[in-house]
CSV table of C-alpha atoms in Angstrom, one decimal:
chain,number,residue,atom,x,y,z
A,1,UNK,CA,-39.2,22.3,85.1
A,2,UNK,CA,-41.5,24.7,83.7
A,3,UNK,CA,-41.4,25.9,79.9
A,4,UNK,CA,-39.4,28.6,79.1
A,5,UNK,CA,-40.4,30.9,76.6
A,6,UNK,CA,-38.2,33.4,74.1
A,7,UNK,CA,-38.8,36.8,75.2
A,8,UNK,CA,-38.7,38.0,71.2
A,9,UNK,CA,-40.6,35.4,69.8
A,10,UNK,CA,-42.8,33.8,72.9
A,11,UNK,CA,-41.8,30.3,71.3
A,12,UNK,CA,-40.7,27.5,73.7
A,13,UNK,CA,-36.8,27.0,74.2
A,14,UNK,CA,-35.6,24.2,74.2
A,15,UNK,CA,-33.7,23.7,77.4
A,16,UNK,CA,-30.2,22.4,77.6
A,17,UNK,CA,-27.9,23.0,80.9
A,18,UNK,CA,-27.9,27.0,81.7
A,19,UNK,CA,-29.3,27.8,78.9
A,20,UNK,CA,-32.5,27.8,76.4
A,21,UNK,CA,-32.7,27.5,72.4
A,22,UNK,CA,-35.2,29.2,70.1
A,23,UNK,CA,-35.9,26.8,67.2
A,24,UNK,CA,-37.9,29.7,65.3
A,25,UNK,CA,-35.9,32.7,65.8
A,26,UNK,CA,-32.8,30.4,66.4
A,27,UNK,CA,-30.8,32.9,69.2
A,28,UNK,CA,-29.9,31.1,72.3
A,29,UNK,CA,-30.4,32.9,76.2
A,30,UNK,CA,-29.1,32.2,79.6
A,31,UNK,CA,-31.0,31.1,81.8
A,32,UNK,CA,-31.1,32.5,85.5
A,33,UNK,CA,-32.7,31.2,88.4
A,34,UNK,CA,-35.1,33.4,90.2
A,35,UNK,CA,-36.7,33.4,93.2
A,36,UNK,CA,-41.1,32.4,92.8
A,37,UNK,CA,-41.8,34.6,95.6
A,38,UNK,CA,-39.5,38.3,94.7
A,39,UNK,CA,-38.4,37.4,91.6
A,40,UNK,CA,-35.2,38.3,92.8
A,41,UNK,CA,-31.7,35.7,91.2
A,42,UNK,CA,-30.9,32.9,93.5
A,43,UNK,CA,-27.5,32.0,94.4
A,44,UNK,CA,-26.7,28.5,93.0
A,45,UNK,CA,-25.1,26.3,95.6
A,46,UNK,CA,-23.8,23.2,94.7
A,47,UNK,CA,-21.5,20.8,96.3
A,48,UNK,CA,-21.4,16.3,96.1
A,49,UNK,CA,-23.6,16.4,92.9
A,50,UNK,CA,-26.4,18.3,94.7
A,51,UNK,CA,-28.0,21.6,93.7
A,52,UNK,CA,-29.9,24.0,95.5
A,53,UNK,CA,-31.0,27.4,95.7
A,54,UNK,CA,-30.9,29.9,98.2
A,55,UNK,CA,-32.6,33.8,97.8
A,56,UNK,CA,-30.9,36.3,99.6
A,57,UNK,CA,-33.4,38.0,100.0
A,58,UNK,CA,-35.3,36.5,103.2
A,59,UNK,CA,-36.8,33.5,101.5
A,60,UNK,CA,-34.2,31.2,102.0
A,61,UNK,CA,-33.5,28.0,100.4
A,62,UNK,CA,-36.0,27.8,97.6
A,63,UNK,CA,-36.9,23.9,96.4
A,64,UNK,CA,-35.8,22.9,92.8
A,65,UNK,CA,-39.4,22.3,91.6
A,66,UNK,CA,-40.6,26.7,92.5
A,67,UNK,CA,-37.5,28.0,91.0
A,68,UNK,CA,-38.5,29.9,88.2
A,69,UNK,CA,-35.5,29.9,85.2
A,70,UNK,CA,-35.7,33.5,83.1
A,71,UNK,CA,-34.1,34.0,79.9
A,72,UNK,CA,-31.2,36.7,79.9
């Protein structure tokens, strides 16, 4: 995964599941999955352990290692 970076502070999160921490400004963010191509959410599927992401938006499913995570 790509660093994350806080949107206040431009320091990297550190990342824990859904979510991102800001060790110098010390607020924590959700994380979303985005589409690389629209920037657009992605629908999360998961089922037997696996997930993947699909973008609704034409591009289809969207491989774990191009999803780009956005702090909310």
């Amino acid at each position: 995964m790509k660093n994350v970076y806080c949107p206040d502070c431009n320091a990297a999160l550190e990342l824990c599941t859904g979510s991102g921490r800001c060790a110098a400004c010390h607020k924590v963010y959700r994380l979303e999955a985005r589409c690389p191509v629209c920037q657009q959410p992605l629908e999360v599927l998961k089922a037997c352990g696996a997930v993947d992401y699909f973008c609704r938006n034409g591009h289809g499913l969207i491989s774990k290692k191009r999803v780009e995570f956005t702090p909310v």
